[in-house]
Amino acid sequence: MSRDTLINLIYLFSATTFLLALKGLGSPKRARRGNVIAAIGMTVAIGATFFKYVDGHPLRHVGLIVLAMVIGVIVAVPTARLVQMTAMPQLVAIFNGVGGGAAALVSITEFMHIHSSNPATYITLEVLLGVLIGTVSFSGSAIAYAKLQELMTGRPVTYPGQQIFNGLMGLAALGFIVTMLVTGSMVLLWALLAVSFVLGIAFVLPIGGADVPVLISLLNSFTGLAVAASGFTLGSNLLIVAGTLVGASGILLTRLMSKAMGRSLANVLFSAFGSATTAGGAAAGEERPVRSASPEDVAVLLGLATKVVIIPGYGLAVAQAQHVLRELAEVLESKGIEVDYAIHPVAGRMPGHMNVLLAEANVPYEQLKEMDEANIELQTADVAIVVGANDTVNPAAKDDPGSPIYGMPIINADLAENVLFLKRSMRPGFAGIENELLYNPKTTLVFGDAKDTLTKMVAAVKQN
Amino acid sequence: MGNVLLQYATVLMLSIFIGIEIVAKVPSILHTPLMSGSNAIHGVILVGSMIVLGNANTNLEEVLGFLAVLLATLNVVGGFVVTDRMLEMFKPKKKVEKKEEAAQ
């Protein structure tokens, strides 16, 4: 068997592991094994590539390749291991962005290499698509990271003429691609690179922080497509299969995510345009009375309950209060009170994020109720405790057609007899929208840091 | 030449359908790990980056190829480690349950 055939067989093996991995990731039991299988397949593919002959000679610059890899491993492993679970989404954004950047670089470098031999038009097209999509994914992910890390505002960034500017950028990219297909000019490749970079930024800026996870999923899919385009240019089945798998599954996953928020993908991506001034709801700036109480007061209320539903949100994770929350739940249970957790599909910063965070705090899996089930439980609940959640319990999603989150399915906290709203201040949530639930007569606000408040509540409930 | 392109296009089409089919029935809890896992898988661009750097003729090609290998390594390694950490969180529950059972 020739060297080339053997390496291609190994690549076939790797491509199969990727398929099995994606399949495995779809089931809670096999997910972790799936990930390990893909990692093995990847390692084998990378190892085999060292023995590959390109254009009839062995791989050159092996020292440089190893050096770049070593630096990459030294940076990536500690970053990925040490970062807080709450910061997971922005980390995924970064690792996705660099993948897009790599795909764009591969396309550019390969084009420089073959440029002098006047490549066929379709090869040029593959290169240009790889550069465009990869670069958009790179710069877009960078902005997504900045939004999630709160290096910049999480609100949609809009300015006059934004749609026209974005449209012009898109047209410019298209124009460069067409011209390059005709002329094959190298200068235009750099121009396309620059325009794609700006396009990625311009595309992400108007998207609100709460929608960024959907966006990351979309950019993830983009990177997959860019990798597939590079695969066409390099003539690699492995890259085409892996890239396309990610691209196709990513687009479907993106649609599933936006569906979980009750929105269409187009609505997520473009809703900020023109609506920035009306967003925010009716009562902006107006001081309205709310009812608030101390943790000790509400502990009495909890002691009298027979059924409590806890509605956690991202603020819980920020305050690192998952463990105290579980403690409170355990204390309540020891008094014979039934406790459930109501998990909104987009609680946290990504779908499933809250499940991960609560699992980390050893909350029993059976107590986690998905939204529909939770809304049934809430009808018979005495107390609903909202901790660090806001937009996912905002009735404006049902009642106010002018609200940016209108149509998103929510957890109906107000179905419970009483609502305890643990909050740091009266500031609106991540999406920046006023919450009517705060002014509901059933609602009692408990101000303060979630961890402090919960600790006090645990102590007070124990004493009762 | 045309045959090769056709062969790649076939692979492309099949992969699209498999990709869509595979994620059609994923529970929403696993959306995040799935996204992260597929993020790691597109890190296979590292293979392409190695080929490009290993075939570089000019200094500019070397620099760009080096950057590509570096970025792709970040993608692969970071992607798999993060996904594994996320999925780790789904595991301890079983241990806890067992402990509780043992305690009872």
Coordinates of C-alpha atoms in Angstrom, one line a residue:
Chain A
M1 CA 0.0 0.0 0.0
S2 CA 1.4 3.4 -0.9
R3 CA 2.1 6.0 1.7
D4 CA -0.7 8.2 0.3
T5 CA -3.3 5.6 0.5
L6 CA -2.4 4.7 4.0
I7 CA -2.7 8.3 5.2
N8 CA -6.0 8.7 3.4
L9 CA -7.3 5.6 5.1
I10 CA -6.2 7.1 8.5
Y11 CA -8.1 10.3 7.5
L12 CA -11.2 8.2 6.7
F13 CA -10.9 6.7 10.2
S14 CA -10.7 10.2 11.7
A15 CA -13.7 11.4 9.7
T16 CA -15.7 8.4 11.1
T17 CA -14.7 9.3 14.7
F18 CA -16.0 12.8 14.1
L19 CA -19.3 11.4 13.0
L20 CA -19.6 9.1 16.0
A21 CA -18.6 12.0 18.3
L22 CA -21.3 14.3 17.0
K23 CA -23.8 11.4 17.3
G24 CA -22.6 10.7 20.9
L25 CA -22.8 14.3 21.9
G26 CA -26.5 14.1 21.3
S27 CA -27.1 11.8 24.3
P28 CA -26.3 12.6 27.9
K29 CA -24.8 9.2 28.6
R30 CA -22.5 8.9 25.6
A31 CA -21.6 12.6 25.3
R32 CA -18.3 12.5 27.1
R33 CA -17.1 9.3 25.4
G34 CA -18.1 10.9 22.1
N35 CA -15.8 13.9 22.8
V36 CA -12.9 11.6 23.7
I37 CA -13.4 9.6 20.5
A38 CA -13.2 12.7 18.4
A39 CA -10.1 13.8 20.3
I40 CA -8.4 10.4 19.5
G41 CA -9.4 10.7 15.8
M42 CA -8.0 14.2 15.7
T43 CA -4.7 13.2 17.3
V44 CA -4.4 10.3 14.8
A45 CA -5.1 12.6 11.8
I46 CA -2.5 15.1 13.0
G47 CA 0.1 12.4 13.6
A48 CA -0.5 11.0 10.1
T49 CA -0.1 14.4 8.5
F50 CA 3.5 14.6 9.7
F51 CA 4.3 11.7 7.3
K52 CA 2.4 13.2 4.4
Y53 CA 4.1 14.0 1.1
V54 CA 3.0 17.4 -0.4
D55 CA 3.8 18.0 -4.1
G56 CA 6.2 15.0 -4.0
H57 CA 8.3 16.1 -1.0
P58 CA 8.0 15.4 2.7
L59 CA 6.6 18.1 5.0
R60 CA 9.1 21.0 5.3
H61 CA 9.5 23.3 8.4
V62 CA 8.6 20.4 10.7
G63 CA 10.4 22.3 13.5
L64 CA 8.3 25.4 13.0
I65 CA 5.1 23.2 12.9
V66 CA 6.0 21.6 16.2
L67 CA 7.0 25.0 17.7
A68 CA 3.6 26.5 16.8
M69 CA 1.8 23.5 18.2
V70 CA 3.7 23.6 21.5
I71 CA 2.9 27.3 21.9
G72 CA -0.7 26.6 21.1
V73 CA -1.0 23.8 23.7
I74 CA 0.8 25.8 26.4
V75 CA -1.7 28.6 25.9
A76 CA -4.9 26.6 25.3
V77 CA -4.8 24.0 28.0
P78 CA -4.5 26.2 31.1
T79 CA -6.9 28.7 29.6
A80 CA -9.5 26.0 29.0
R81 CA -8.9 24.3 32.3
L82 CA -8.8 27.3 34.7
V83 CA -11.5 29.6 33.3
Q84 CA -14.6 29.8 35.5
M85 CA -17.6 27.8 34.3
T86 CA -19.6 31.0 34.0
A87 CA -17.1 32.3 31.4
M88 CA -17.5 29.2 29.3
P89 CA -19.5 30.8 26.5
Q90 CA -16.9 33.5 25.7
L91 CA -14.2 30.8 25.7
V92 CA -16.1 28.8 23.1
A93 CA -16.4 32.1 21.1
I94 CA -12.6 32.6 21.2
F95 CA -11.7 29.1 20.3
N96 CA -14.2 29.3 17.4
G97 CA -12.8 32.6 16.3
V98 CA -9.2 31.4 16.1
G99 CA -10.4 28.4 14.1
G100 CA -12.0 30.7 11.6
G101 CA -8.8 32.8 11.5
A102 CA -6.8 29.6 10.8
A103 CA -9.1 28.6 8.0
A104 CA -8.8 32.0 6.4
L105 CA -5.0 31.9 6.7
V106 CA -4.8 28.4 5.1
S107 CA -6.9 29.7 2.2
I108 CA -4.7 32.8 1.7
T109 CA -1.4 30.9 2.0
E110 CA -2.4 28.2 -0.3
F111 CA -3.6 30.7 -2.9
M112 CA -0.2 32.6 -2.7
H113 CA 1.4 29.2 -3.3
I114 CA -0.5 28.3 -6.4
H115 CA -1.1 31.9 -7.6
S116 CA 1.7 31.8 -10.2
S117 CA 0.4 28.7 -11.8
N118 CA -2.9 30.4 -12.8
P119 CA -5.4 28.2 -10.8
A120 CA -8.8 27.3 -12.2
T121 CA -11.6 29.7 -11.5
Y122 CA -13.4 27.4 -9.2
I123 CA -10.2 27.0 -7.0
T124 CA -10.0 30.8 -6.7
L125 CA -13.7 30.9 -5.7
E126 CA -13.1 28.3 -3.0
V127 CA -10.2 30.4 -1.7
L128 CA -12.2 33.6 -1.6
L129 CA -15.1 31.9 0.1
G130 CA -12.7 30.5 2.7
V131 CA -11.2 33.9 3.3
L132 CA -14.5 35.7 3.5
I133 CA -16.3 33.2 5.8
G134 CA -13.3 32.5 8.0
T135 CA -12.5 36.2 8.6
V136 CA -16.1 37.1 9.3
S137 CA -16.1 34.3 11.9
F138 CA -12.8 35.5 13.4
S139 CA -13.7 39.2 13.8
G140 CA -17.3 38.4 14.7
S141 CA -16.3 36.0 17.4
A142 CA -13.9 38.6 18.8
I143 CA -16.8 41.1 19.2
A144 CA -19.0 38.3 20.7
Y145 CA -16.3 37.7 23.2
A146 CA -16.0 41.4 24.1
K147 CA -19.8 41.5 24.6
L148 CA -19.9 38.4 26.9
Q149 CA -16.8 39.4 28.8
E150 CA -18.4 42.8 29.3
L151 CA -15.4 44.6 27.7
M152 CA -18.1 46.5 25.8
T153 CA -21.8 47.1 26.3
G154 CA -24.1 44.0 25.9
R155 CA -26.8 46.2 24.4
P156 CA -27.3 46.3 20.7
V157 CA -25.0 48.9 19.1
T158 CA -26.8 50.9 16.5
Y159 CA -26.0 54.0 14.6
P160 CA -27.7 55.9 11.7
G161 CA -27.2 54.4 8.3
Q162 CA -26.1 51.1 9.8
Q163 CA -28.1 49.0 7.5
I164 CA -26.8 50.9 4.5
F165 CA -23.2 50.6 5.7
N166 CA -23.6 46.8 6.2
G167 CA -25.2 46.4 2.9
L168 CA -22.4 48.4 1.2
M169 CA -19.8 46.2 3.0
G170 CA -21.6 43.0 1.7
L171 CA -21.7 44.4 -1.8
A172 CA -18.0 45.4 -1.6
A173 CA -17.1 41.8 -0.6
L174 CA -19.2 40.5 -3.5
G175 CA -17.6 42.9 -5.9
F176 CA -14.1 42.0 -4.9
I177 CA -14.9 38.3 -5.3
V178 CA -16.3 38.7 -8.8
T179 CA -13.4 41.0 -9.9
M180 CA -10.9 38.6 -8.5
L181 CA -12.5 35.7 -10.3
V182 CA -12.0 37.6 -13.6
T183 CA -8.6 39.2 -13.0
G184 CA -6.9 36.9 -10.4
S185 CA -5.3 40.0 -8.8
M186 CA -3.5 39.3 -5.6
V187 CA -4.0 42.9 -4.2
L188 CA -7.8 42.4 -4.2
L189 CA -7.3 39.4 -1.9
W190 CA -6.0 41.7 0.8
A191 CA -8.8 44.1 0.2
L192 CA -11.3 41.2 0.6
L193 CA -9.6 40.3 3.8
A194 CA -10.0 43.8 5.2
V195 CA -13.6 44.1 4.1
S196 CA -14.5 40.7 5.6
F197 CA -12.9 41.7 8.9
V198 CA -15.0 44.9 9.0
L199 CA -18.1 42.9 7.9
G200 CA -17.7 40.5 10.8
I201 CA -17.6 43.3 13.3
A202 CA -20.5 45.2 11.7
F203 CA -22.6 42.1 11.6
V204 CA -22.2 41.3 15.3
L205 CA -22.4 44.9 16.8
P206 CA -26.3 45.3 16.5
I207 CA -26.9 41.9 18.2
G208 CA -27.9 42.2 21.9
G209 CA -26.0 40.4 24.6
A210 CA -28.8 37.9 25.4
D211 CA -28.7 36.7 21.8
V212 CA -25.0 36.3 21.5
P213 CA -25.1 32.5 22.2
V214 CA -27.2 32.0 19.2
L215 CA -24.7 34.1 17.3
I216 CA -21.8 32.1 18.5
S217 CA -23.5 28.9 17.3
L218 CA -24.0 30.6 13.9
L219 CA -20.3 31.7 13.7
N220 CA -19.3 28.2 14.8
S221 CA -21.2 26.9 11.7
F222 CA -19.5 29.6 9.6
T223 CA -16.0 28.3 10.7
G224 CA -17.1 24.8 9.7
L225 CA -18.0 26.1 6.2
A226 CA -14.7 28.0 5.9
V227 CA -12.8 24.8 6.9
A228 CA -14.8 22.9 4.2
A229 CA -13.8 25.6 1.6
S230 CA -10.2 25.2 2.6
G231 CA -10.7 21.4 2.2
F232 CA -11.8 22.0 -1.4
T233 CA -8.7 24.2 -2.1
L234 CA -6.3 21.7 -0.6
G235 CA -8.1 18.7 -2.0
S236 CA -8.7 17.1 1.4
N237 CA -11.7 14.9 2.0
L238 CA -11.1 15.0 5.7
L239 CA -11.5 18.8 5.9
I240 CA -14.5 18.8 3.6
V241 CA -16.3 16.1 5.7
A242 CA -15.5 17.6 9.1
G243 CA -16.1 21.2 8.0
T244 CA -19.4 20.4 6.3
L245 CA -20.6 18.3 9.3
V246 CA -20.0 21.2 11.6
G247 CA -21.4 23.7 9.1
A248 CA -24.6 21.9 8.5
S249 CA -25.3 20.7 12.1
G250 CA -24.3 24.2 13.3
I251 CA -27.0 25.9 11.2
L252 CA -29.6 23.5 12.4
L253 CA -28.4 23.9 16.0
T254 CA -28.6 27.7 15.6
R255 CA -32.2 27.4 14.5
L256 CA -33.0 25.1 17.4
M257 CA -31.5 27.6 19.8
S258 CA -33.5 30.6 18.4
K259 CA -36.6 28.4 18.5
A260 CA -36.0 27.8 22.2
M261 CA -36.2 31.6 22.6
G262 CA -39.4 31.7 20.6
R263 CA -37.8 33.7 17.8
S264 CA -36.8 33.2 14.3
L265 CA -33.1 33.3 13.4
A266 CA -33.7 36.4 11.2
N267 CA -35.4 38.1 14.2
V268 CA -32.4 37.4 16.4
L269 CA -29.9 38.7 13.8
F270 CA -31.7 41.8 12.6
S271 CA -34.3 42.8 15.2
A272 CA -32.1 45.6 16.7
F273 CA -32.3 47.6 13.4
G274 CA -34.7 50.5 13.8
S275 CA -36.2 49.3 17.1
A276 CA -33.5 50.6 19.4
T277 CA -35.5 53.7 20.4
T278 CA -38.7 51.9 21.2
A279 CA -37.1 49.0 23.1
G280 CA -37.1 49.3 26.9
G281 CA -40.8 49.3 27.7
A282 CA -43.2 51.9 29.0
A283 CA -42.1 52.8 32.5
A284 CA -38.5 54.0 31.8
G285 CA -37.3 56.5 34.3
E286 CA -40.4 56.4 36.4
E287 CA -40.1 55.5 40.1
R288 CA -42.7 53.0 41.1
P289 CA -43.4 51.4 44.5
V290 CA -42.1 47.9 45.1
R291 CA -42.4 45.6 48.1
S292 CA -39.1 44.5 49.7
A293 CA -38.2 42.5 52.8
S294 CA -35.2 41.1 54.6
P295 CA -34.0 37.6 54.2
E296 CA -35.2 36.8 57.7
D297 CA -38.7 37.9 56.9
V298 CA -39.0 35.8 53.8
A299 CA -37.6 32.8 55.7
V300 CA -40.8 32.7 57.6
L301 CA -42.8 32.6 54.4
L302 CA -40.6 29.7 53.2
G303 CA -41.1 27.8 56.4
L304 CA -44.9 27.8 55.9
A305 CA -44.7 26.6 52.3
T306 CA -45.3 23.1 51.1
K307 CA -43.9 23.5 47.7
V308 CA -41.2 25.8 46.5
V309 CA -39.9 26.3 42.9
I310 CA -36.5 27.9 42.4
I311 CA -35.9 29.8 39.2
P312 CA -32.2 30.4 38.8
G313 CA -30.5 32.6 36.2
Y314 CA -27.1 33.8 35.2
G315 CA -26.8 36.2 38.2
L316 CA -26.8 33.1 40.5
A317 CA -23.6 31.9 38.8
V318 CA -22.0 35.3 38.8
A319 CA -22.5 35.5 42.6
Q320 CA -21.1 31.9 42.8
A321 CA -24.2 31.1 44.9
Q322 CA -25.1 27.7 43.4
H323 CA -23.8 25.8 46.4
V324 CA -25.6 28.0 49.0
L325 CA -28.8 27.6 46.9
R326 CA -28.5 23.9 47.0
E327 CA -28.0 24.1 50.8
L328 CA -31.2 26.2 51.0
A329 CA -33.0 23.6 49.0
E330 CA -31.7 20.8 51.2
V331 CA -32.8 22.6 54.4
L332 CA -36.3 23.2 53.0
E333 CA -36.5 19.5 52.0
S334 CA -35.5 18.4 55.5
K335 CA -38.6 20.2 56.7
G336 CA -40.7 18.2 54.3
I337 CA -41.1 21.0 51.7
E338 CA -41.0 19.9 48.0
V339 CA -38.3 21.8 46.0
D340 CA -37.9 21.9 42.3
Y341 CA -35.7 24.0 40.0
A342 CA -37.3 25.6 36.9
I343 CA -34.8 25.8 34.1
H344 CA -35.4 28.1 31.2
P345 CA -33.8 26.7 28.0
V346 CA -31.7 29.8 27.7
A347 CA -31.1 30.4 31.4
G348 CA -27.4 31.4 31.8
R349 CA -25.7 32.5 28.7
M350 CA -26.2 29.5 26.5
P351 CA -28.8 26.8 26.2
G352 CA -28.1 24.1 28.8
H353 CA -25.6 26.4 30.6
M354 CA -27.7 26.5 33.8
N355 CA -27.9 22.7 33.9
V356 CA -24.1 22.5 33.7
L357 CA -23.7 25.1 36.5
L358 CA -26.2 23.4 38.8
A359 CA -24.7 20.0 38.1
E360 CA -21.4 21.5 39.2
A361 CA -23.0 22.3 42.6
N362 CA -24.3 18.7 42.8
V363 CA -28.0 19.6 42.5
P364 CA -29.8 16.3 41.8
Y365 CA -30.7 15.9 38.2
E366 CA -34.4 14.9 38.9
Q367 CA -35.1 18.2 40.5
L368 CA -34.3 20.2 37.4
K369 CA -37.6 20.8 35.5
E370 CA -37.6 22.0 32.0
M371 CA -39.8 25.1 31.2
D372 CA -43.1 23.4 30.2
E373 CA -43.0 21.0 33.2
A374 CA -42.0 23.9 35.5
N375 CA -44.9 26.0 34.5
I376 CA -47.2 23.2 35.5
E377 CA -45.5 22.8 38.8
L378 CA -45.7 26.5 39.5
Q379 CA -49.5 26.5 39.4
T380 CA -49.5 24.6 42.7
A381 CA -46.4 26.2 44.2
D382 CA -46.6 28.3 47.3
V383 CA -43.4 30.2 46.7
A384 CA -41.3 30.9 43.6
I385 CA -37.8 32.1 44.3
V386 CA -36.2 34.0 41.4
V387 CA -32.4 34.1 41.9
G388 CA -30.3 36.0 39.4
A389 CA -32.9 35.5 36.6
N390 CA -34.7 38.4 35.0
D391 CA -35.5 38.3 31.3
T392 CA -36.6 34.6 31.5
V393 CA -39.4 35.5 33.9
N394 CA -40.4 38.8 32.3
P395 CA -44.1 38.9 31.5
A396 CA -43.4 41.5 28.8
A397 CA -42.5 38.5 26.6
K398 CA -46.2 37.6 26.8
D399 CA -48.0 41.0 27.1
D400 CA -46.0 43.7 25.4
P401 CA -45.7 43.4 21.6
G402 CA -43.3 46.3 21.6
S403 CA -40.8 44.5 23.8
P404 CA -37.7 43.2 22.2
I405 CA -38.2 39.8 23.9
Y406 CA -41.9 39.6 22.9
G407 CA -42.7 36.0 21.9
M408 CA -40.0 34.4 23.9
P409 CA -41.5 31.6 26.1
I410 CA -41.0 32.4 29.8
I411 CA -41.3 30.7 33.1
N412 CA -44.5 32.0 34.6
A413 CA -43.2 32.8 38.1
D414 CA -46.4 34.8 38.8
L415 CA -48.5 31.6 38.8
A416 CA -47.1 30.8 42.3
E417 CA -48.8 32.1 45.4
N418 CA -45.8 34.3 46.3
V419 CA -42.8 35.4 44.3
L420 CA -39.5 36.1 46.0
F421 CA -37.2 38.1 43.7
L422 CA -33.6 38.1 44.8
K423 CA -31.9 41.1 43.3
R424 CA -28.8 43.2 43.6
S425 CA -30.6 46.4 42.6
M426 CA -33.4 47.6 40.5
R427 CA -31.2 47.5 37.4
P428 CA -32.8 45.7 34.4
G429 CA -31.4 42.4 33.2
F430 CA -28.9 41.5 30.5
A431 CA -31.3 42.4 27.7
G432 CA -31.8 45.8 29.3
I433 CA -35.6 45.5 29.6
E434 CA -37.9 46.7 32.4
N435 CA -39.5 43.8 34.3
E436 CA -43.2 44.1 35.3
L437 CA -42.9 41.2 37.6
L438 CA -41.0 43.4 40.1
Y439 CA -44.2 45.5 40.6
N440 CA -46.6 42.5 40.8
P441 CA -48.5 42.6 44.2
K442 CA -47.4 38.9 44.7
T443 CA -43.8 39.8 44.5
T444 CA -41.4 40.5 47.4
L445 CA -38.0 41.8 46.6
V446 CA -35.0 40.8 48.6
F447 CA -32.1 43.1 47.8
G448 CA -28.5 42.2 48.2
D449 CA -25.8 39.9 46.9
A450 CA -27.4 36.6 46.0
K451 CA -24.9 34.6 48.0
D452 CA -25.3 36.8 51.2
T453 CA -29.0 36.7 50.9
L454 CA -29.2 33.0 50.5
T455 CA -26.8 32.3 53.3
K456 CA -28.9 34.5 55.6
M457 CA -32.1 32.7 54.4
V458 CA -30.5 29.3 55.1
A459 CA -29.7 30.3 58.7
A460 CA -33.1 31.8 59.3
V461 CA -35.0 28.8 57.9
K462 CA -32.9 26.5 60.1
Q463 CA -33.9 28.4 63.2
N464 CA -37.6 28.4 62.4
Chain B
M1 CA -10.0 17.5 -12.9
G2 CA -13.7 17.6 -13.3
N3 CA -14.1 14.2 -11.7
V4 CA -12.2 15.2 -8.6
L5 CA -14.5 18.2 -8.2
L6 CA -17.5 16.0 -8.6
Q7 CA -16.2 13.6 -6.0
Y8 CA -15.7 16.4 -3.5
A9 CA -19.2 17.7 -4.3
T10 CA -20.6 14.3 -3.5
V11 CA -18.8 14.2 -0.2
L12 CA -20.1 17.7 0.5
M13 CA -23.7 16.8 -0.1
L14 CA -23.6 13.6 1.9
S15 CA -22.0 15.4 4.8
I16 CA -24.6 18.1 4.8
F17 CA -27.4 15.6 5.2
I18 CA -25.6 13.6 7.8
G19 CA -24.8 16.8 9.7
I20 CA -28.4 17.8 9.8
E21 CA -29.7 14.3 10.6
I22 CA -27.3 13.9 13.6
V23 CA -28.4 17.0 15.5
A24 CA -32.1 16.8 14.8
K25 CA -32.9 15.0 18.0
V26 CA -30.5 16.6 20.5
P27 CA -32.1 17.6 23.9
S28 CA -31.7 21.3 24.7
I29 CA -29.5 20.5 27.7
L30 CA -26.8 19.3 25.3
H31 CA -26.9 22.2 22.9
T32 CA -24.0 23.9 24.5
P33 CA -21.7 20.8 24.7
L34 CA -22.7 20.0 21.2
M35 CA -21.7 23.4 20.0
S36 CA -18.5 23.2 21.9
G37 CA -17.7 19.7 20.6
S38 CA -18.3 20.6 17.0
N39 CA -16.2 23.7 17.6
A40 CA -13.3 21.3 18.5
I41 CA -14.0 19.2 15.4
H42 CA -13.6 22.1 13.0
G43 CA -10.2 22.5 14.5
V44 CA -9.3 19.8 12.0
I45 CA -8.1 22.8 10.0
L46 CA -4.9 22.1 11.9
V47 CA -4.2 19.4 9.3
G48 CA -4.7 21.9 6.5
S49 CA -2.5 24.4 8.4
M50 CA 0.3 21.8 8.7
I51 CA 0.2 21.1 5.0
V52 CA 0.3 24.8 4.1
L53 CA 3.3 25.5 6.4
G54 CA 5.0 22.3 5.4
N55 CA 4.8 23.4 1.8
A56 CA 5.7 27.1 2.3
N57 CA 8.2 28.5 -0.2
T58 CA 8.5 32.2 0.8
N59 CA 9.0 33.9 4.1
L60 CA 5.5 35.4 4.0
E61 CA 4.0 31.9 3.4
E62 CA 6.0 30.7 6.4
V63 CA 4.7 33.4 8.7
L64 CA 1.1 33.0 7.6
G65 CA 1.4 29.2 7.8
F66 CA 3.0 29.4 11.3
L67 CA 0.1 31.6 12.5
A68 CA -2.4 29.2 11.0
V69 CA -0.9 26.2 12.8
L70 CA -0.8 28.2 16.1
L71 CA -4.4 29.4 15.8
A72 CA -5.7 25.9 14.7
T73 CA -3.9 24.3 17.7
L74 CA -5.6 26.7 20.0
N75 CA -8.9 25.7 18.4
V76 CA -8.4 22.0 18.6
V77 CA -6.9 21.7 22.1
G78 CA -9.0 24.4 23.7
G79 CA -12.1 23.0 22.0
F80 CA -11.7 19.5 23.3
V81 CA -10.6 20.5 26.8
V82 CA -13.5 22.9 27.3
T83 CA -16.0 20.3 26.0
D84 CA -14.6 17.7 28.3
R85 CA -14.9 20.1 31.3
M86 CA -18.5 20.8 30.4
L87 CA -19.4 17.1 30.1
E88 CA -17.6 16.3 33.3
M89 CA -20.4 18.2 35.0
F90 CA -22.9 15.7 33.9
K91 CA -21.0 12.9 35.6
P92 CA -20.8 13.6 39.4
K93 CA -24.5 13.3 39.8
K94 CA -24.3 9.5 39.4
K95 CA -21.6 9.4 42.1
V96 CA -23.7 11.5 44.4
E97 CA -26.7 9.3 43.9
K98 CA -24.7 6.2 44.7
K99 CA -23.3 7.9 47.8
E100 CA -26.7 8.7 49.0
E101 CA -27.9 5.2 48.3
A102 CA -25.0 3.9 50.3
A103 CA -25.8 6.3 53.1
Q104 CA -29.4 5.2 53.4

